[in-house]
Amino acid sequence: KNPPASDLLKKAAKIEKGSQTPGKATCGSITMAAIKEVAKIKMADLNCYDAAAACKILAGSARSMGLEVKA
């Protein structure tokens, strides 16, 4: 079993913890390239068939943590 997606996203964004008020305050940013790398690791654990869907799921998780997703 792989580590939780939130831990991998925090490491990729180089932050210690997510935002206390997600949706209002951001705590950092992450690129789609970094999300694709996390998607490769989490692909077996996610409920999706292709990498694009995995990236979409992880981008939503990143936004929920207070990360800004950059293209």
PDB file of N, CA and C in Angstrom:
ATOM      1  N   LYS A   1       0.853  -1.184   0.000  1.00  0.00           N
ATOM      2  CA  LYS A   1       0.000   0.000   0.000  1.00  0.00           C
ATOM      3  C   LYS A   1       0.894   1.241   0.000  1.00  0.00           C
ATOM      4  N   ASN A   2       0.506   2.205  -0.796  1.00  0.00           N
ATOM      5  CA  ASN A   2       1.270   3.449  -0.913  1.00  0.00           C
ATOM      6  C   ASN A   2       0.881   4.430   0.186  1.00  0.00           C
ATOM      7  N   PRO A   3       1.739   5.443   0.432  1.00  0.00           N
ATOM      8  CA  PRO A   3       1.391   6.474   1.419  1.00  0.00           C
ATOM      9  C   PRO A   3       0.136   7.240   0.974  1.00  0.00           C
ATOM     10  N   PRO A   4      -0.516   7.918   1.920  1.00  0.00           N
ATOM     11  CA  PRO A   4      -1.695   8.714   1.562  1.00  0.00           C
ATOM     12  C   PRO A   4      -1.354   9.806   0.541  1.00  0.00           C
ATOM     13  N   ALA A   5      -2.336  10.141  -0.285  1.00  0.00           N
ATOM     14  CA  ALA A   5      -2.128  11.152  -1.322  1.00  0.00           C
ATOM     15  C   ALA A   5      -1.752  12.496  -0.715  1.00  0.00           C
ATOM     16  N   SER A   6      -2.334  12.828   0.428  1.00  0.00           N
ATOM     17  CA  SER A   6      -2.035  14.127   1.039  1.00  0.00           C
ATOM     18  C   SER A   6      -0.561  14.219   1.442  1.00  0.00           C
ATOM     19  N   ASP A   7       0.015  13.139   1.930  1.00  0.00           N
ATOM     20  CA  ASP A   7       1.439  13.153   2.281  1.00  0.00           C
ATOM     21  C   ASP A   7       2.313  13.341   1.044  1.00  0.00           C
ATOM     22  N   LEU A   8       1.975  12.640  -0.027  1.00  0.00           N
ATOM     23  CA  LEU A   8       2.750  12.777  -1.251  1.00  0.00           C
ATOM     24  C   LEU A   8       2.621  14.180  -1.847  1.00  0.00           C
ATOM     25  N   LEU A   9       1.419  14.749  -1.780  1.00  0.00           N
ATOM     26  CA  LEU A   9       1.222  16.105  -2.291  1.00  0.00           C
ATOM     27  C   LEU A   9       1.980  17.130  -1.450  1.00  0.00           C
ATOM     28  N   LYS A  10       1.998  16.937  -0.129  1.00  0.00           N
ATOM     29  CA  LYS A  10       2.736  17.866   0.741  1.00  0.00           C
ATOM     30  C   LYS A  10       4.227  17.810   0.435  1.00  0.00           C
ATOM     31  N   LYS A  11       4.770  16.608   0.216  1.00  0.00           N
ATOM     32  CA  LYS A  11       6.186  16.476  -0.124  1.00  0.00           C
ATOM     33  C   LYS A  11       6.490  17.117  -1.468  1.00  0.00           C
ATOM     34  N   ALA A  12       5.602  16.923  -2.447  1.00  0.00           N
ATOM     35  CA  ALA A  12       5.814  17.493  -3.778  1.00  0.00           C
ATOM     36  C   ALA A  12       5.751  19.018  -3.744  1.00  0.00           C
ATOM     37  N   ALA A  13       4.876  19.574  -2.896  1.00  0.00           N
ATOM     38  CA  ALA A  13       4.732  21.031  -2.802  1.00  0.00           C
ATOM     39  C   ALA A  13       5.721  21.644  -1.811  1.00  0.00           C
ATOM     40  N   LYS A  14       6.441  20.782  -1.084  1.00  0.00           N
ATOM     41  CA  LYS A  14       7.435  21.226  -0.088  1.00  0.00           C
ATOM     42  C   LYS A  14       6.796  22.094   1.004  1.00  0.00           C
ATOM     43  N   ILE A  15       5.690  21.585   1.572  1.00  0.00           N
ATOM     44  CA  ILE A  15       5.043  22.261   2.691  1.00  0.00           C
ATOM     45  C   ILE A  15       4.915  21.272   3.840  1.00  0.00           C
ATOM     46  N   GLU A  16       4.738  21.793   5.054  1.00  0.00           N
ATOM     47  CA  GLU A  16       4.610  20.920   6.221  1.00  0.00           C
ATOM     48  C   GLU A  16       3.184  20.478   6.470  1.00  0.00           C
ATOM     49  N   LYS A  17       2.220  21.379   6.251  1.00  0.00           N
ATOM     50  CA  LYS A  17       0.823  21.008   6.449  1.00  0.00           C
ATOM     51  C   LYS A  17      -0.053  21.848   5.538  1.00  0.00           C
ATOM     52  N   GLY A  18      -1.283  21.386   5.369  1.00  0.00           N
ATOM     53  CA  GLY A  18      -2.225  22.075   4.503  1.00  0.00           C
ATOM     54  C   GLY A  18      -2.777  23.332   5.150  1.00  0.00           C
ATOM     55  N   SER A  19      -3.615  24.021   4.415  1.00  0.00           N
ATOM     56  CA  SER A  19      -4.219  25.268   4.885  1.00  0.00           C
ATOM     57  C   SER A  19      -5.232  24.990   5.992  1.00  0.00           C
ATOM     58  N   GLN A  20      -5.308  25.892   6.954  1.00  0.00           N
ATOM     59  CA  GLN A  20      -6.299  25.771   8.019  1.00  0.00           C
ATOM     60  C   GLN A  20      -7.693  26.128   7.510  1.00  0.00           C
ATOM     61  N   THR A  21      -7.763  26.958   6.478  1.00  0.00           N
ATOM     62  CA  THR A  21      -9.047  27.344   5.889  1.00  0.00           C
ATOM     63  C   THR A  21      -8.981  27.127   4.377  1.00  0.00           C
ATOM     64  N   PRO A  22      -9.103  25.863   3.916  1.00  0.00           N
ATOM     65  CA  PRO A  22      -9.040  25.620   2.472  1.00  0.00           C
ATOM     66  C   PRO A  22     -10.188  26.307   1.746  1.00  0.00           C
ATOM     67  N   GLY A  23      -9.897  26.797   0.562  1.00  0.00           N
ATOM     68  CA  GLY A  23     -10.904  27.535  -0.195  1.00  0.00           C
ATOM     69  C   GLY A  23     -10.792  29.033   0.029  1.00  0.00           C
ATOM     70  N   LYS A  24     -10.208  29.432   1.138  1.00  0.00           N
ATOM     71  CA  LYS A  24     -10.039  30.853   1.440  1.00  0.00           C
ATOM     72  C   LYS A  24      -8.570  31.249   1.408  1.00  0.00           C
ATOM     73  N   ALA A  25      -7.728  30.468   2.068  1.00  0.00           N
ATOM     74  CA  ALA A  25      -6.298  30.771   2.122  1.00  0.00           C
ATOM     75  C   ALA A  25      -5.520  29.647   1.467  1.00  0.00           C
ATOM     76  N   THR A  26      -4.474  30.014   0.726  1.00  0.00           N
ATOM     77  CA  THR A  26      -3.616  29.000   0.127  1.00  0.00           C
ATOM     78  C   THR A  26      -2.346  28.866   0.953  1.00  0.00           C
ATOM     79  N   CYS A  27      -1.796  27.665   0.942  1.00  0.00           N
ATOM     80  CA  CYS A  27      -0.571  27.438   1.713  1.00  0.00           C
ATOM     81  C   CYS A  27       0.608  27.163   0.806  1.00  0.00           C
ATOM     82  N   GLY A  28       0.387  27.135  -0.492  1.00  0.00           N
ATOM     83  CA  GLY A  28       1.469  26.877  -1.437  1.00  0.00           C
ATOM     84  C   GLY A  28       0.894  26.592  -2.806  1.00  0.00           C
ATOM     85  N   SER A  29       1.755  26.118  -3.697  1.00  0.00           N
ATOM     86  CA  SER A  29       1.307  25.784  -5.044  1.00  0.00           C
ATOM     87  C   SER A  29       2.000  24.506  -5.496  1.00  0.00           C
ATOM     88  N   ILE A  30       1.391  23.864  -6.484  1.00  0.00           N
ATOM     89  CA  ILE A  30       1.931  22.630  -7.042  1.00  0.00           C
ATOM     90  C   ILE A  30       1.653  22.638  -8.538  1.00  0.00           C
ATOM     91  N   THR A  31       2.567  22.094  -9.311  1.00  0.00           N
ATOM     92  CA  THR A  31       2.408  22.064 -10.760  1.00  0.00           C
ATOM     93  C   THR A  31       1.737  20.766 -11.183  1.00  0.00           C
ATOM     94  N   MET A  32       1.176  20.758 -12.369  1.00  0.00           N
ATOM     95  CA  MET A  32       0.557  19.542 -12.893  1.00  0.00           C
ATOM     96  C   MET A  32       1.607  18.458 -13.122  1.00  0.00           C
ATOM     97  N   ALA A  33       2.842  18.842 -13.408  1.00  0.00           N
ATOM     98  CA  ALA A  33       3.900  17.844 -13.590  1.00  0.00           C
ATOM     99  C   ALA A  33       4.139  17.079 -12.287  1.00  0.00           C
ATOM    100  N   ALA A  34       4.109  17.793 -11.166  1.00  0.00           N
ATOM    101  CA  ALA A  34       4.286  17.143  -9.868  1.00  0.00           C
ATOM    102  C   ALA A  34       3.084  16.257  -9.543  1.00  0.00           C
ATOM    103  N   ILE A  35       1.894  16.694  -9.931  1.00  0.00           N
ATOM    104  CA  ILE A  35       0.695  15.893  -9.702  1.00  0.00           C
ATOM    105  C   ILE A  35       0.751  14.612 -10.532  1.00  0.00           C
ATOM    106  N   LYS A  36       1.290  14.697 -11.756  1.00  0.00           N
ATOM    107  CA  LYS A  36       1.430  13.500 -12.593  1.00  0.00           C
ATOM    108  C   LYS A  36       2.389  12.493 -11.959  1.00  0.00           C
ATOM    109  N   GLU A  37       3.454  12.988 -11.324  1.00  0.00           N
ATOM    110  CA  GLU A  37       4.392  12.090 -10.643  1.00  0.00           C
ATOM    111  C   GLU A  37       3.719  11.386  -9.465  1.00  0.00           C
ATOM    112  N   VAL A  38       2.911  12.124  -8.707  1.00  0.00           N
ATOM    113  CA  VAL A  38       2.178  11.527  -7.594  1.00  0.00           C
ATOM    114  C   VAL A  38       1.147  10.531  -8.125  1.00  0.00           C
ATOM    115  N   ALA A  39       0.540  10.842  -9.267  1.00  0.00           N
ATOM    116  CA  ALA A  39      -0.468   9.955  -9.864  1.00  0.00           C
ATOM    117  C   ALA A  39       0.153   8.618 -10.259  1.00  0.00           C
ATOM    118  N   LYS A  40       1.393   8.639 -10.730  1.00  0.00           N
ATOM    119  CA  LYS A  40       2.068   7.387 -11.090  1.00  0.00           C
ATOM    120  C   LYS A  40       2.228   6.488  -9.866  1.00  0.00           C
ATOM    121  N   ILE A  41       2.496   7.106  -8.722  1.00  0.00           N
ATOM    122  CA  ILE A  41       2.681   6.337  -7.491  1.00  0.00           C
ATOM    123  C   ILE A  41       1.343   5.816  -6.980  1.00  0.00           C
ATOM    124  N   LYS A  42       0.299   6.652  -7.016  1.00  0.00           N
ATOM    125  CA  LYS A  42      -1.001   6.327  -6.430  1.00  0.00           C
ATOM    126  C   LYS A  42      -1.964   5.613  -7.389  1.00  0.00           C
ATOM    127  N   MET A  43      -1.563   5.362  -8.617  1.00  0.00           N
ATOM    128  CA  MET A  43      -2.465   4.814  -9.627  1.00  0.00           C
ATOM    129  C   MET A  43      -3.134   3.515  -9.173  1.00  0.00           C
ATOM    130  N   ALA A  44      -2.436   2.633  -8.512  1.00  0.00           N
ATOM    131  CA  ALA A  44      -3.007   1.346  -8.097  1.00  0.00           C
ATOM    132  C   ALA A  44      -4.072   1.520  -7.016  1.00  0.00           C
ATOM    133  N   ASP A  45      -3.949   2.557  -6.191  1.00  0.00           N
ATOM    134  CA  ASP A  45      -4.865   2.766  -5.083  1.00  0.00           C
ATOM    135  C   ASP A  45      -6.103   3.573  -5.464  1.00  0.00           C
ATOM    136  N   LEU A  46      -6.039   4.327  -6.551  1.00  0.00           N
ATOM    137  CA  LEU A  46      -7.150   5.188  -6.944  1.00  0.00           C
ATOM    138  C   LEU A  46      -8.170   4.415  -7.763  1.00  0.00           C
ATOM    139  N   ASN A  47      -9.400   4.847  -7.714  1.00  0.00           N
ATOM    140  CA  ASN A  47     -10.483   4.207  -8.439  1.00  0.00           C
ATOM    141  C   ASN A  47     -10.639   4.873  -9.805  1.00  0.00           C
ATOM    142  N   CYS A  48      -9.656   4.630 -10.699  1.00  0.00           N
ATOM    143  CA  CYS A  48      -9.700   5.214 -12.034  1.00  0.00           C
ATOM    144  C   CYS A  48      -8.943   4.308 -13.008  1.00  0.00           C
ATOM    145  N   TYR A  49      -9.158   4.539 -14.304  1.00  0.00           N
ATOM    146  CA  TYR A  49      -8.574   3.687 -15.324  1.00  0.00           C
ATOM    147  C   TYR A  49      -7.364   4.299 -16.025  1.00  0.00           C
ATOM    148  N   ASP A  50      -7.282   5.609 -16.076  1.00  0.00           N
ATOM    149  CA  ASP A  50      -6.159   6.210 -16.786  1.00  0.00           C
ATOM    150  C   ASP A  50      -5.514   7.319 -15.964  1.00  0.00           C
ATOM    151  N   ALA A  51      -4.364   7.777 -16.438  1.00  0.00           N
ATOM    152  CA  ALA A  51      -3.579   8.769 -15.706  1.00  0.00           C
ATOM    153  C   ALA A  51      -4.280  10.128 -15.646  1.00  0.00           C
ATOM    154  N   ALA A  52      -5.048  10.466 -16.672  1.00  0.00           N
ATOM    155  CA  ALA A  52      -5.739  11.763 -16.679  1.00  0.00           C
ATOM    156  C   ALA A  52      -6.770  11.832 -15.557  1.00  0.00           C
ATOM    157  N   ALA A  53      -7.494  10.752 -15.352  1.00  0.00           N
ATOM    158  CA  ALA A  53      -8.485  10.725 -14.275  1.00  0.00           C
ATOM    159  C   ALA A  53      -7.796  10.770 -12.914  1.00  0.00           C
ATOM    160  N   ALA A  54      -6.660  10.090 -12.794  1.00  0.00           N
ATOM    161  CA  ALA A  54      -5.912  10.107 -11.535  1.00  0.00           C
ATOM    162  C   ALA A  54      -5.418  11.521 -11.233  1.00  0.00           C
ATOM    163  N   CYS A  55      -4.953  12.233 -12.253  1.00  0.00           N
ATOM    164  CA  CYS A  55      -4.492  13.610 -12.064  1.00  0.00           C
ATOM    165  C   CYS A  55      -5.637  14.517 -11.635  1.00  0.00           C
ATOM    166  N   LYS A  56      -6.818  14.282 -12.190  1.00  0.00           N
ATOM    167  CA  LYS A  56      -7.983  15.093 -11.835  1.00  0.00           C
ATOM    168  C   LYS A  56      -8.365  14.880 -10.368  1.00  0.00           C
ATOM    169  N   ILE A  57      -8.318  13.622  -9.922  1.00  0.00           N
ATOM    170  CA  ILE A  57      -8.627  13.308  -8.523  1.00  0.00           C
ATOM    171  C   ILE A  57      -7.611  13.973  -7.596  1.00  0.00           C
ATOM    172  N   LEU A  58      -6.331  13.849  -7.940  1.00  0.00           N
ATOM    173  CA  LEU A  58      -5.280  14.405  -7.085  1.00  0.00           C
ATOM    174  C   LEU A  58      -5.274  15.929  -7.107  1.00  0.00           C
ATOM    175  N   ALA A  59      -5.637  16.538  -8.231  1.00  0.00           N
ATOM    176  CA  ALA A  59      -5.724  18.004  -8.286  1.00  0.00           C
ATOM    177  C   ALA A  59      -6.833  18.487  -7.349  1.00  0.00           C
ATOM    178  N   GLY A  60      -7.931  17.755  -7.293  1.00  0.00           N
ATOM    179  CA  GLY A  60      -9.007  18.101  -6.361  1.00  0.00           C
ATOM    180  C   GLY A  60      -8.567  17.956  -4.922  1.00  0.00           C
ATOM    181  N   SER A  61      -7.793  16.924  -4.632  1.00  0.00           N
ATOM    182  CA  SER A  61      -7.263  16.736  -3.274  1.00  0.00           C
ATOM    183  C   SER A  61      -6.321  17.876  -2.910  1.00  0.00           C
ATOM    184  N   ALA A  62      -5.509  18.294  -3.883  1.00  0.00           N
ATOM    185  CA  ALA A  62      -4.576  19.390  -3.631  1.00  0.00           C
ATOM    186  C   ALA A  62      -5.333  20.685  -3.335  1.00  0.00           C
ATOM    187  N   ARG A  63      -6.396  20.954  -4.084  1.00  0.00           N
ATOM    188  CA  ARG A  63      -7.192  22.162  -3.831  1.00  0.00           C
ATOM    189  C   ARG A  63      -7.857  22.097  -2.464  1.00  0.00           C
ATOM    190  N   SER A  64      -8.277  20.913  -2.059  1.00  0.00           N
ATOM    191  CA  SER A  64      -8.901  20.747  -0.747  1.00  0.00           C
ATOM    192  C   SER A  64      -7.911  20.974   0.386  1.00  0.00           C
ATOM    193  N   MET A  65      -6.635  20.772   0.106  1.00  0.00           N
ATOM    194  CA  MET A  65      -5.595  21.009   1.108  1.00  0.00           C
ATOM    195  C   MET A  65      -5.182  22.480   1.163  1.00  0.00           C
ATOM    196  N   GLY A  66      -5.634  23.279   0.196  1.00  0.00           N
ATOM    197  CA  GLY A  66      -5.258  24.683   0.151  1.00  0.00           C
ATOM    198  C   GLY A  66      -4.100  24.960  -0.778  1.00  0.00           C
ATOM    199  N   LEU A  67      -3.795  24.012  -1.673  1.00  0.00           N
ATOM    200  CA  LEU A  67      -2.733  24.214  -2.646  1.00  0.00           C
ATOM    201  C   LEU A  67      -3.315  24.810  -3.921  1.00  0.00           C
ATOM    202  N   GLU A  68      -2.549  25.679  -4.547  1.00  0.00           N
ATOM    203  CA  GLU A  68      -2.941  26.248  -5.826  1.00  0.00           C
ATOM    204  C   GLU A  68      -2.342  25.371  -6.924  1.00  0.00           C
ATOM    205  N   VAL A  69      -3.179  24.853  -7.819  1.00  0.00           N
ATOM    206  CA  VAL A  69      -2.715  23.972  -8.886  1.00  0.00           C
ATOM    207  C   VAL A  69      -2.388  24.823 -10.104  1.00  0.00           C
ATOM    208  N   LYS A  70      -1.120  24.759 -10.533  1.00  0.00           N
ATOM    209  CA  LYS A  70      -0.671  25.537 -11.697  1.00  0.00           C
ATOM    210  C   LYS A  70      -0.486  24.607 -12.874  1.00  0.00           C
ATOM    211  N   ALA A  71      -0.849  25.096 -14.051  1.00  0.00           N
ATOM    212  CA  ALA A  71      -0.764  24.281 -15.263  1.00  0.00           C
ATOM    213  C   ALA A  71       0.626  24.060 -15.743  1.00  0.00           C
TER     214      ALA A  71
END
